[in-house]
Short mmCIF file of C-alpha atoms and ligand atoms in Angstrom, two decimals:
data_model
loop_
_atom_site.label_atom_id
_atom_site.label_comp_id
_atom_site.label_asym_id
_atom_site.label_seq_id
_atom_site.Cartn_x
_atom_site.Cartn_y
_atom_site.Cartn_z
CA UNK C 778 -27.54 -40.64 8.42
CA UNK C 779 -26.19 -38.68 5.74
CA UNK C 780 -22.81 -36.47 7.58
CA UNK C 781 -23.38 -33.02 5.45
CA UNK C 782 -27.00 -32.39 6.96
CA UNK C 783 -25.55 -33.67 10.69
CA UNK C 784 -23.23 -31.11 10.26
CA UNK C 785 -25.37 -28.60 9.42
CA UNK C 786 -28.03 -29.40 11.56
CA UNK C 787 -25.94 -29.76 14.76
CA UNK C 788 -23.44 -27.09 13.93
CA UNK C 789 -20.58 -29.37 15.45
CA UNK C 790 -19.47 -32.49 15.66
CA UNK C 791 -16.99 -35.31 17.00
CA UNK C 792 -15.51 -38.01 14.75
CA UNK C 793 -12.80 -40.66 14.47
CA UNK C 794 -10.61 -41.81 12.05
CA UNK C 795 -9.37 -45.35 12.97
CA UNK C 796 -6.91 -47.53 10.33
CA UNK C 797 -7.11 -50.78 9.74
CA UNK C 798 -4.89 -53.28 11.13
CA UNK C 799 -2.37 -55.63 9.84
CA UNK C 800 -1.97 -58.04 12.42
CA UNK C 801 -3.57 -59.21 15.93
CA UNK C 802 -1.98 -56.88 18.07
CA UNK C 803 -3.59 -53.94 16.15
CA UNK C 804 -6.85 -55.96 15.99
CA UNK C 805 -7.14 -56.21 19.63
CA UNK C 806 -5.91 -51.95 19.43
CA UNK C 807 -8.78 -51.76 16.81
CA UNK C 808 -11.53 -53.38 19.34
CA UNK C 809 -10.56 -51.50 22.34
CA UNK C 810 -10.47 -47.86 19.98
CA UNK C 811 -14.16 -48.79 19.04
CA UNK C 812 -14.82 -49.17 22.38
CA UNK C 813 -13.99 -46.80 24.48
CA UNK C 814 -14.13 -44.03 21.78
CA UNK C 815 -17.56 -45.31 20.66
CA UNK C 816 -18.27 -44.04 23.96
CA UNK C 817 -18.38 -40.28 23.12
CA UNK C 818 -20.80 -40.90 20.66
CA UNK C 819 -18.99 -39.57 17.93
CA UNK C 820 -21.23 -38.22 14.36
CA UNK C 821 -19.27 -40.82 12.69
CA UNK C 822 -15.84 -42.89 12.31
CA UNK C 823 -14.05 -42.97 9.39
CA UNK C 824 -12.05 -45.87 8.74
CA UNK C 825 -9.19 -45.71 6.08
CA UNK C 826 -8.13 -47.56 3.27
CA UNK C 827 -4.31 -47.88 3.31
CA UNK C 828 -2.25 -49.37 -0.44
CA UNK C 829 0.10 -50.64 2.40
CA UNK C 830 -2.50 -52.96 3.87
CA UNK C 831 -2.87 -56.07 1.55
CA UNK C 832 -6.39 -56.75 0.02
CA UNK C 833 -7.15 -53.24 1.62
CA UNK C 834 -10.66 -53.09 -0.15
CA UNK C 835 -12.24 -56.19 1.06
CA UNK C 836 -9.85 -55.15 4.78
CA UNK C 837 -11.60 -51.63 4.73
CA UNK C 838 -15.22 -53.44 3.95
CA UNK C 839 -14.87 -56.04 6.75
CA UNK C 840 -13.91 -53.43 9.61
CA UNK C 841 -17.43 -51.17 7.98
CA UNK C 842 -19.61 -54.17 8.07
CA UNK C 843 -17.68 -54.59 11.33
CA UNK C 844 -19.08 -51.37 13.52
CA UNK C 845 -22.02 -51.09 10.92
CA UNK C 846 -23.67 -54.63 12.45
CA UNK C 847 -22.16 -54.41 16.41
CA UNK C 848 -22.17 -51.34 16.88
CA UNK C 849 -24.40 -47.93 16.95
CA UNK C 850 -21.85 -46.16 15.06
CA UNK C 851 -22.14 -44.61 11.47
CA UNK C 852 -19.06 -45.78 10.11
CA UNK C 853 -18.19 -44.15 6.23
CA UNK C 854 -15.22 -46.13 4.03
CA UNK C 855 -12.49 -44.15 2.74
CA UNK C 856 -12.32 -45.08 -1.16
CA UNK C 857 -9.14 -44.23 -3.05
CA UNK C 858 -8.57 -44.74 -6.60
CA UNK C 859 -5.52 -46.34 -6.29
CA UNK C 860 -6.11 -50.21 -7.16
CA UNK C 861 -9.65 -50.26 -9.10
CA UNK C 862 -10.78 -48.60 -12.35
CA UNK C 863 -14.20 -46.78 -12.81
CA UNK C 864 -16.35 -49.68 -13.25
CA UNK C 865 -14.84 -51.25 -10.39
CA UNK C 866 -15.51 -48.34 -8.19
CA UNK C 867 -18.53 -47.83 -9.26
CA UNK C 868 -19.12 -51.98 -8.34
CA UNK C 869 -17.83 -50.91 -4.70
CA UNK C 870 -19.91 -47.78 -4.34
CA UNK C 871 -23.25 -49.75 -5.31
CA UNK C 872 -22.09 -52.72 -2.87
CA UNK C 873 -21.44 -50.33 -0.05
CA UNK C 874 -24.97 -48.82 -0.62
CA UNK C 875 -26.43 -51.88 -0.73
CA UNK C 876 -24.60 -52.85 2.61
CA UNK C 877 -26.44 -49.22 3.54
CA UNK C 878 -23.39 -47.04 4.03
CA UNK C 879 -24.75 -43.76 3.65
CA UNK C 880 -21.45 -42.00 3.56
CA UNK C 881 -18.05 -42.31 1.68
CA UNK C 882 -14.84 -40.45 2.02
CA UNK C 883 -13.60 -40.13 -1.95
CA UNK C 884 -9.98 -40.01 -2.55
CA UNK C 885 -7.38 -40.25 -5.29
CA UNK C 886 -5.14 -41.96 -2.24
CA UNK C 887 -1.80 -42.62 -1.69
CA UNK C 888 0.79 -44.39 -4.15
CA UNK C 889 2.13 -47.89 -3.27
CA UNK C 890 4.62 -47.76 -1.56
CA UNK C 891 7.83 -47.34 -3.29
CA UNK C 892 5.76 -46.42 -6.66
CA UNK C 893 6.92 -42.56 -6.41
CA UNK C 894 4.25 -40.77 -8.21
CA UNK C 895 0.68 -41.90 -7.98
CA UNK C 896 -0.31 -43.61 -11.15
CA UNK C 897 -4.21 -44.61 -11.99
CA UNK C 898 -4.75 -47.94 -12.75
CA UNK C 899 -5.82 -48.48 -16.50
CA UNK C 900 -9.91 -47.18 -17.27
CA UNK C 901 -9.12 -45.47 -13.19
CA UNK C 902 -8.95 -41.93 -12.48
CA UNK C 903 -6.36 -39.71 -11.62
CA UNK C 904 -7.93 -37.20 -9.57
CA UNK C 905 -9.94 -37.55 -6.75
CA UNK C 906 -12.93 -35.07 -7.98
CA UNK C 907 -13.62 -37.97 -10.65
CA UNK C 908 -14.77 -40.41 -7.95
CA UNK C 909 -16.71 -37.29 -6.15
CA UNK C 910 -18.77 -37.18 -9.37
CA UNK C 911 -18.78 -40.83 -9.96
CA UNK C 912 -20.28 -41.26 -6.21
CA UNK C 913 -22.45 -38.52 -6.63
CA UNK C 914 -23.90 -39.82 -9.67
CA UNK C 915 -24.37 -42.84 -8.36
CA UNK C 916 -26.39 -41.31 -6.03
CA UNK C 917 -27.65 -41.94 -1.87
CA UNK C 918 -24.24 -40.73 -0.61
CA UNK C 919 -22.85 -37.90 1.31
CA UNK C 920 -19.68 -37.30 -0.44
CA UNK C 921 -16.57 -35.86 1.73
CA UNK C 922 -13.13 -34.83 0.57
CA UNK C 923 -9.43 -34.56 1.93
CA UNK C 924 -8.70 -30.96 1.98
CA UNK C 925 -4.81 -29.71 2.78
CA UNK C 926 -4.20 -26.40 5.33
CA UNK C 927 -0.96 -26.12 3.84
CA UNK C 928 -1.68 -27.24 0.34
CA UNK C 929 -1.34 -30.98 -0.66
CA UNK C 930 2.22 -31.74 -1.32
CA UNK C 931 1.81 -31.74 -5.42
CA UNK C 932 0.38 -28.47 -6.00
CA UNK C 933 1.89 -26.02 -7.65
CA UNK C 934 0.67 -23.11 -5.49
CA UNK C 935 -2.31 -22.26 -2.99
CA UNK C 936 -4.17 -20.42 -5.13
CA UNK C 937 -4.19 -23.95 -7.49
CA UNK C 938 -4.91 -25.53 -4.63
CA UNK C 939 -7.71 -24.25 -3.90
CA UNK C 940 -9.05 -23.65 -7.22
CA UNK C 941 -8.95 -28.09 -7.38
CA UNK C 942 -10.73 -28.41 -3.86
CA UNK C 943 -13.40 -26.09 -5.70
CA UNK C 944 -13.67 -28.70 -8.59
CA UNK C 945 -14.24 -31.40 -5.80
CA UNK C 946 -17.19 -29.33 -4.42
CA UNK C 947 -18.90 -28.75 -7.89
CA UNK C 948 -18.18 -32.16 -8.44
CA UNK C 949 -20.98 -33.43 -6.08
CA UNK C 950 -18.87 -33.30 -2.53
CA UNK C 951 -20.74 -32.08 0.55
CA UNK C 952 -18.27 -31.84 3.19
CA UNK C 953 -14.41 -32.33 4.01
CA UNK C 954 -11.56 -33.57 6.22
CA UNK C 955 -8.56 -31.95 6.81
CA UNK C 956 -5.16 -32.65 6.89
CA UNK C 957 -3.45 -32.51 10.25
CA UNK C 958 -2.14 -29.66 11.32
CA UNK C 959 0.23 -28.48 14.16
CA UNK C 960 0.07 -24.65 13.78
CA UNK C 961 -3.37 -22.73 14.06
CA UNK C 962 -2.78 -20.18 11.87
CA UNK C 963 -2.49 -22.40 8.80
CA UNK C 964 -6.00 -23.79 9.41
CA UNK C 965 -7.49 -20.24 9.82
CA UNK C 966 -5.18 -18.97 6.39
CA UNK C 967 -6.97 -21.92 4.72
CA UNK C 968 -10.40 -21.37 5.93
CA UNK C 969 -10.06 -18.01 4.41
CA UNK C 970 -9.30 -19.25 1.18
CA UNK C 971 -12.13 -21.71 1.51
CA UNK C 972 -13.98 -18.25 1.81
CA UNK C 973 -13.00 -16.07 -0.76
CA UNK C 974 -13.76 -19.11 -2.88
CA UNK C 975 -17.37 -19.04 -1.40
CA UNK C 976 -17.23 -22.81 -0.88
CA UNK C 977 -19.77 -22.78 1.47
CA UNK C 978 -19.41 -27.18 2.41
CA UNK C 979 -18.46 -27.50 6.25
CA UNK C 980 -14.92 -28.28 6.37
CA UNK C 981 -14.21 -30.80 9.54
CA UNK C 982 -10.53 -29.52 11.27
CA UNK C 983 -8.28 -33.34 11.58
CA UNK C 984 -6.35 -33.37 14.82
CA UNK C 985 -3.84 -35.84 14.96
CA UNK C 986 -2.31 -35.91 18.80
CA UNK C 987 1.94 -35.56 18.24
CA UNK C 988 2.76 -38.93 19.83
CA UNK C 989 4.74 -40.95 18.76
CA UNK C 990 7.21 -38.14 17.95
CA UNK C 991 9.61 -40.00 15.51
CA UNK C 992 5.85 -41.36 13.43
CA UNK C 993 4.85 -37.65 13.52
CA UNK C 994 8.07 -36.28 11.84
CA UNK C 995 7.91 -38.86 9.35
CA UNK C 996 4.56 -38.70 8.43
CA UNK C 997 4.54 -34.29 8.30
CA UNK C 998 7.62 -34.96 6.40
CA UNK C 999 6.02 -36.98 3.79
CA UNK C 1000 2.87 -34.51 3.77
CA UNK C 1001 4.50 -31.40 3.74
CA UNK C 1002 2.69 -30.66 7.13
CA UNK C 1003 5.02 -28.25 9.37
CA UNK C 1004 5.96 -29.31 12.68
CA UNK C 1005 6.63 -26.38 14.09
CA UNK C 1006 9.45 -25.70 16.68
CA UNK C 1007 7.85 -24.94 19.78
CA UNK C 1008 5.94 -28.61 19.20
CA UNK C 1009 8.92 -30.56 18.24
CA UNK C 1010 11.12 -29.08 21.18
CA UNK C 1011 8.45 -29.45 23.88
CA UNK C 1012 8.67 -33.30 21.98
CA UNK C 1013 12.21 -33.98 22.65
CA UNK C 1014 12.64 -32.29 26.00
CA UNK C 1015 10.05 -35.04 26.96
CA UNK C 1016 12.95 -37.51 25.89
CA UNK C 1017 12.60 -41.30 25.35
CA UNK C 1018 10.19 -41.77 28.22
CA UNK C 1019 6.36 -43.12 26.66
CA UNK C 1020 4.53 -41.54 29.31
CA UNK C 1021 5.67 -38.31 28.90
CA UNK C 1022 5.52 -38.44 25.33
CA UNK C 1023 2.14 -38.73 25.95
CA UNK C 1024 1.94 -36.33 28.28
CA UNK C 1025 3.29 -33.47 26.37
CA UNK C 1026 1.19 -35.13 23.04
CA UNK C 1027 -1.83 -34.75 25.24
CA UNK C 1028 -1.21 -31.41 26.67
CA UNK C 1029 -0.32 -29.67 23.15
CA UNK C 1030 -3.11 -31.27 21.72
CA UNK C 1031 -6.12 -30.03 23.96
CA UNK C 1032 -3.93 -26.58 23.43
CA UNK C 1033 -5.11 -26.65 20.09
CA UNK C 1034 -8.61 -27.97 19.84
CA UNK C 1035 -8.78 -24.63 22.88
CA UNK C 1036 -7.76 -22.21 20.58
CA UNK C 1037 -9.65 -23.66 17.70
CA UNK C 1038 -12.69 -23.47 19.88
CA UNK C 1039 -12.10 -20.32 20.93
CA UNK C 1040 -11.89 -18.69 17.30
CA UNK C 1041 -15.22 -20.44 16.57
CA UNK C 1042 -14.01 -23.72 15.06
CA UNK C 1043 -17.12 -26.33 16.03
CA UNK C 1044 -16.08 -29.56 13.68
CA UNK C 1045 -13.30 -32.27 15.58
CA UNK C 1046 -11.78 -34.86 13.30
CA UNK C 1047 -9.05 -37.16 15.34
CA UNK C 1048 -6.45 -39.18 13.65
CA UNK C 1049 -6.44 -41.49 16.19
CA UNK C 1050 -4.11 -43.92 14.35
CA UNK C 1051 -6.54 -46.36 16.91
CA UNK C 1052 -4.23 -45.19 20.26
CA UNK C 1053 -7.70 -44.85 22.18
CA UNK C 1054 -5.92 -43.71 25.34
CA UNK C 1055 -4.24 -40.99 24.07
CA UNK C 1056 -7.26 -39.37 22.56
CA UNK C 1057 -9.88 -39.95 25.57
CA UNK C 1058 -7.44 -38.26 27.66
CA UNK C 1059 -7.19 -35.34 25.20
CA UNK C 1060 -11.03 -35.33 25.42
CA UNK C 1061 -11.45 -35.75 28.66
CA UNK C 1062 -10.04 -31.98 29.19
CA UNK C 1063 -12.48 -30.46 26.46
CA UNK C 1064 -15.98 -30.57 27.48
CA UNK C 1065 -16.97 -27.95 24.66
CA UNK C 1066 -16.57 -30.82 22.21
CA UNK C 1067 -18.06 -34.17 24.05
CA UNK C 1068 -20.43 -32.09 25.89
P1 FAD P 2187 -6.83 -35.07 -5.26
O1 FAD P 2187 -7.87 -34.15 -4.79
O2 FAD P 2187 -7.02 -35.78 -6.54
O3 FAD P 2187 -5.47 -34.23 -5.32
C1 FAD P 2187 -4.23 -34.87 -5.61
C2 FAD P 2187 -3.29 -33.85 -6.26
O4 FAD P 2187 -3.77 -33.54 -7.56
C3 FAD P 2187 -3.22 -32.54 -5.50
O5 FAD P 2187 -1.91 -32.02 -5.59
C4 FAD P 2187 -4.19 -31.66 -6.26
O6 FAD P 2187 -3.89 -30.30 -6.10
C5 FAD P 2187 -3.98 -32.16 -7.69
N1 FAD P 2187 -5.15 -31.96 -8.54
C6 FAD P 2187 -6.44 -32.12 -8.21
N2 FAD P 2187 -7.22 -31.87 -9.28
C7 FAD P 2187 -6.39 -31.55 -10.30
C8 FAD P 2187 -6.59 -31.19 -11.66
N3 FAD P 2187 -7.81 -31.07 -12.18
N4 FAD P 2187 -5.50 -30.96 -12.43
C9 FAD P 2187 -4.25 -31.04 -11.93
N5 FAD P 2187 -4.00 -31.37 -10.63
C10 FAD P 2187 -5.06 -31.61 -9.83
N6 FAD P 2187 -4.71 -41.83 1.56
C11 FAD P 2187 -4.94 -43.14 1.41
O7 FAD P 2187 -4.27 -43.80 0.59
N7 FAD P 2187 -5.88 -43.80 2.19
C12 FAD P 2187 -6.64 -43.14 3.09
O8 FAD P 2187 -7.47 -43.76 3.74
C13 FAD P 2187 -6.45 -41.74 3.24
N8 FAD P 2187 -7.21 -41.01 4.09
C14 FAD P 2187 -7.05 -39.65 4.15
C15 FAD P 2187 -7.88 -38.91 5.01
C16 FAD P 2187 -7.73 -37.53 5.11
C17 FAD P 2187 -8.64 -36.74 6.01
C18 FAD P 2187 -6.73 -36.87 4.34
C19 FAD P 2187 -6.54 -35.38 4.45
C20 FAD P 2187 -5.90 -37.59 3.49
C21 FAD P 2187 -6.07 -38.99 3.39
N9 FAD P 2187 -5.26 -39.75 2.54
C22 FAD P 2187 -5.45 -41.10 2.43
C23 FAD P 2187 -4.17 -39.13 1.79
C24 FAD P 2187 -4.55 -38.73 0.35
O9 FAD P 2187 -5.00 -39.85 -0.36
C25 FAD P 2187 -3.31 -38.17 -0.30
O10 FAD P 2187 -3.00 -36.92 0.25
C26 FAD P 2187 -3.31 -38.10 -1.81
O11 FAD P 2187 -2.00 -37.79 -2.24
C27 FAD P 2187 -4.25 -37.05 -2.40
O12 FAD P 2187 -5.56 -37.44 -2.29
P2 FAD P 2187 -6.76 -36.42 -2.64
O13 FAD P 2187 -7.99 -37.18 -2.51
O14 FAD P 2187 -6.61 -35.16 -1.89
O15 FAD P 2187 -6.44 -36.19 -4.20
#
């Protein structure tokens, strides 16, 4: 199942992203994510492929092969260009084929941590529109990209911005993923540049529920994604208790996905970071998507 003509053929959709885990604990939170999300029948689940995680490669492959032979899920690799070169790449992208992966998420990725600025591996590429046209020439793939409401933290301006997420359609990509996003109107600002672009490739809106707070800071911080006030107070007024953390998490996020619904917004990607609860709960109170 290629995700660009789902998209277009269904007109909405429903997907997952879920990380991959380090240790046992987050294995079991893996399982039980794949489980009881797998439940809403989601278009596909994305699973990521963090520098952080060691071996992440052959740790992003297993969980695929993973859902791709248990499960009835599509599941589609993210593939950064951090740690191989082209004609390693191009080695995983035939491999993944082979394993029948229809679908690949092509990234340039985040550094190492602690590297500072990203920096290609020799023979690799240092944008992510490179791998887009490396997948795409490759060929039996729906190609989608990361795409940044606010503008990914290394751009000079918007307007350049936008101008590289147009290179990453022309280079062969069908569809994208946002970045999170905490304030409507930043989504709906981008979509207009999107627009007057005429990049006509759905774009997929990421939802990532605010819980934990102090993980939410820190990653917006390091993303340049605003948390906006009314979101961070209603965060701390819910003080140091979990379950009302949650609570408030919850409650802002089906906020959202109602307004985004509302002004005609049809494509759900959750950063689940693989806290199933959370998100069923936040789904449970929006029939217009699991419907
Ligand atoms: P690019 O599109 O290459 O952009 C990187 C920077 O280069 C941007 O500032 C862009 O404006 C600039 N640029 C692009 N083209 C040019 C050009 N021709 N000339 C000059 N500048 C240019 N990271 C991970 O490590 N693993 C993951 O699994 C992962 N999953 C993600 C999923 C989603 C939905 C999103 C939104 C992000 C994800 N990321 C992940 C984070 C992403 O890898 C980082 O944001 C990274 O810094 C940029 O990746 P990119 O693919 O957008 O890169």
């Amino acid at each position: 199942m290629k995700i660009h003509k789902t998209l277009k053929q269904e007109g909405r959709s429903l997907s997952f992203e879920f990380f991959v885990p380090r240790d046992g604990q987050g294995e079991a939170g893996l399982d039980k994510a794949i489980a009881t999300l797998g439940k809403f029948q989601p278009t596909f689940v994305s699973i990521t492929q963090q520098s952080s995680v060691p071996n992440s490669l052959e740790s992003t492959k297993r969980v695929v092969i993973y859902i791709k032979d248990n499960t009835l899920l599509e599941p589609m690799p993210h593939l950064t260009c951090v740690e191989q070169n082209e004609s390693q790449l191009r080695e995983t992208l035939e491999n993944y084929r082979a394993l029948g992966i229809e679908n690949i998420l092509a990234l340039r990725g985040d550094p190492y941590p602690k590297a500072g600025e990203f920096c290609p591996p020799a023979g690799g590429f240092r944008h992510a529109k490179s791998l887009v046209k490396l997948a795409s020439s490759i060929g039996g793939f729906s190609v989608g990209v990361a795409v940044y409401p606010e503008g990914h933290t290394e751009s000079p301006n918007l307007d350049m911005d936008m101008s590289y997420v147009k290179e990453k359609v022309d280079a062969g990509s069908d569809f994208a993923i946002t970045q999170m996003f905490f304030q409507n109107s930043y989504f709906y600002d981008f979509m207009e540049r999107v627009r007057s672009k005429n990049i006509k490739i759905p774009i997929i809106a990421g939802i990532m529920p605010a819980v934990p707070i102090s993980r939410v800071k820190r990653f917006s911080q390091r993303c340049g994604v605003t948390l906006p006030e009314n979101v961070a107070r209603s965060m701390e007024q819910a003080g140091n208790s979990k379950e009302d953390a949650e609570k408030v998490a919850i409650e802002l996020a089906i906020r959202q996905c109602e307004d985004l619904l509302h002004n005609g917004i049809r494509y759900f990607h959750f950063f689940t970071m693989n806290q199933s609860d959370v998100v069923v709960k936040i789904l449970n109170n929006l029939s217009a998507i699991t419907d």
